[in-house]
Amino acid sequence: MNADIMVRLVVSVIVLALATRLALAETHRDPAQRAAFMKEHPCPSTGKTKGRCAGYVVDHIKPLCAGGPDHPINMQWQTVKQAKKKDRLEREQCKRR
């Protein structure tokens, strides 16, 4: 196979892989990242570092659909009431993208 064709093929594969990763980043949530966040930031209502947290959810500060990372540095505890309000705003924000 010609070297020029091989380079084009490799570049195409890399571009496809990156595009797929970006598309998944909008919705993919890694449970290990949430667990890492909880280990460093115990549940406000129970003090537990695993399992459910009554009245709270783990929130992505910058939404995944807006390019926020699925990483503990982009997570915070949020009350269920606050989360519902923020989620409505984020759905509108992310529709426009």
Coordinates of C-alpha atoms in Angstrom, one line a residue:
M1 CA 0.0 0.0 0.0
N2 CA 1.2 3.5 -0.9
A3 CA 2.6 5.5 2.1
D4 CA 0.3 8.5 1.2
I5 CA -2.8 6.3 1.3
M6 CA -1.7 4.7 4.5
V7 CA -1.3 8.1 6.2
R8 CA -4.8 9.2 5.0
L9 CA -6.2 6.0 6.3
V10 CA -4.6 6.4 9.7
V11 CA -5.7 10.1 9.9
S12 CA -9.3 9.1 9.0
V13 CA -9.3 6.4 11.8
I14 CA -8.1 8.9 14.3
V15 CA -10.6 11.6 13.3
L16 CA -13.4 9.0 13.5
A17 CA -12.3 7.8 17.0
L18 CA -12.1 11.4 18.3
A19 CA -15.5 12.3 16.9
T20 CA -17.0 9.1 18.5
R21 CA -15.4 10.0 21.8
L22 CA -16.8 13.6 21.7
A23 CA -20.3 12.3 20.9
L24 CA -20.1 9.9 23.8
A25 CA -18.8 12.6 26.2
E26 CA -22.2 14.3 26.0
T27 CA -24.0 11.5 27.7
H28 CA -21.5 9.0 29.1
R29 CA -21.2 8.9 32.9
D30 CA -18.5 6.8 34.4
P31 CA -19.6 5.3 37.7
A32 CA -16.0 5.2 38.8
Q33 CA -15.8 9.0 38.6
R34 CA -18.9 9.4 40.7
A35 CA -17.4 7.0 43.3
A36 CA -14.1 9.0 43.3
F37 CA -16.1 12.2 44.0
M38 CA -18.0 10.6 46.8
K39 CA -14.9 9.2 48.4
E40 CA -13.5 12.8 48.7
H41 CA -16.9 14.4 49.4
P42 CA -19.2 12.3 51.6
C43 CA -22.9 12.6 51.3
P44 CA -24.1 15.8 53.1
S45 CA -27.1 14.1 54.7
T46 CA -25.6 10.8 55.8
G47 CA -21.8 11.3 55.7
K48 CA -21.5 8.0 53.7
T49 CA -19.0 7.7 50.9
K50 CA -20.9 5.0 49.0
G51 CA -24.5 4.4 48.0
R52 CA -27.5 6.7 47.8
C53 CA -27.6 10.1 49.4
A54 CA -31.0 11.0 50.6
G55 CA -32.2 14.4 49.3
Y56 CA -29.1 15.0 47.2
V57 CA -27.6 14.1 43.8
V58 CA -24.2 14.4 42.3
D59 CA -24.3 17.2 39.8
H60 CA -21.9 18.1 36.9
I61 CA -21.1 21.8 37.4
K62 CA -20.6 22.3 33.7
P63 CA -23.0 20.0 31.9
L64 CA -21.5 17.1 29.9
C65 CA -23.4 18.3 26.8
A66 CA -21.7 21.6 27.1
G67 CA -18.2 20.0 27.2
G68 CA -17.9 19.6 31.0
P69 CA -15.7 16.7 32.0
D70 CA -17.1 13.6 33.7
H71 CA -14.5 14.0 36.5
P72 CA -14.7 14.8 40.2
I73 CA -13.4 18.3 39.6
N74 CA -16.6 19.0 37.7
M75 CA -18.9 17.5 40.4
Q76 CA -20.8 18.9 43.3
W77 CA -23.6 17.9 45.7
Q78 CA -26.9 19.4 44.9
T79 CA -30.3 19.1 46.5
V80 CA -32.9 17.3 44.5
K81 CA -34.9 20.6 44.3
Q82 CA -31.9 22.5 43.0
A83 CA -31.1 19.8 40.6
K84 CA -34.5 19.7 38.9
K85 CA -34.3 23.5 38.4
K86 CA -30.8 23.3 37.0
D87 CA -31.6 20.4 34.8
R88 CA -34.4 22.3 33.1
L89 CA -32.1 25.2 32.3
E90 CA -29.4 22.8 31.0
R91 CA -31.8 20.9 28.7
E92 CA -32.6 24.3 27.0
Q93 CA -28.9 25.2 26.9
C94 CA -27.9 21.8 25.4
K95 CA -30.7 21.8 22.8
R96 CA -29.1 24.8 21.2
R97 CA -25.8 23.0 20.6

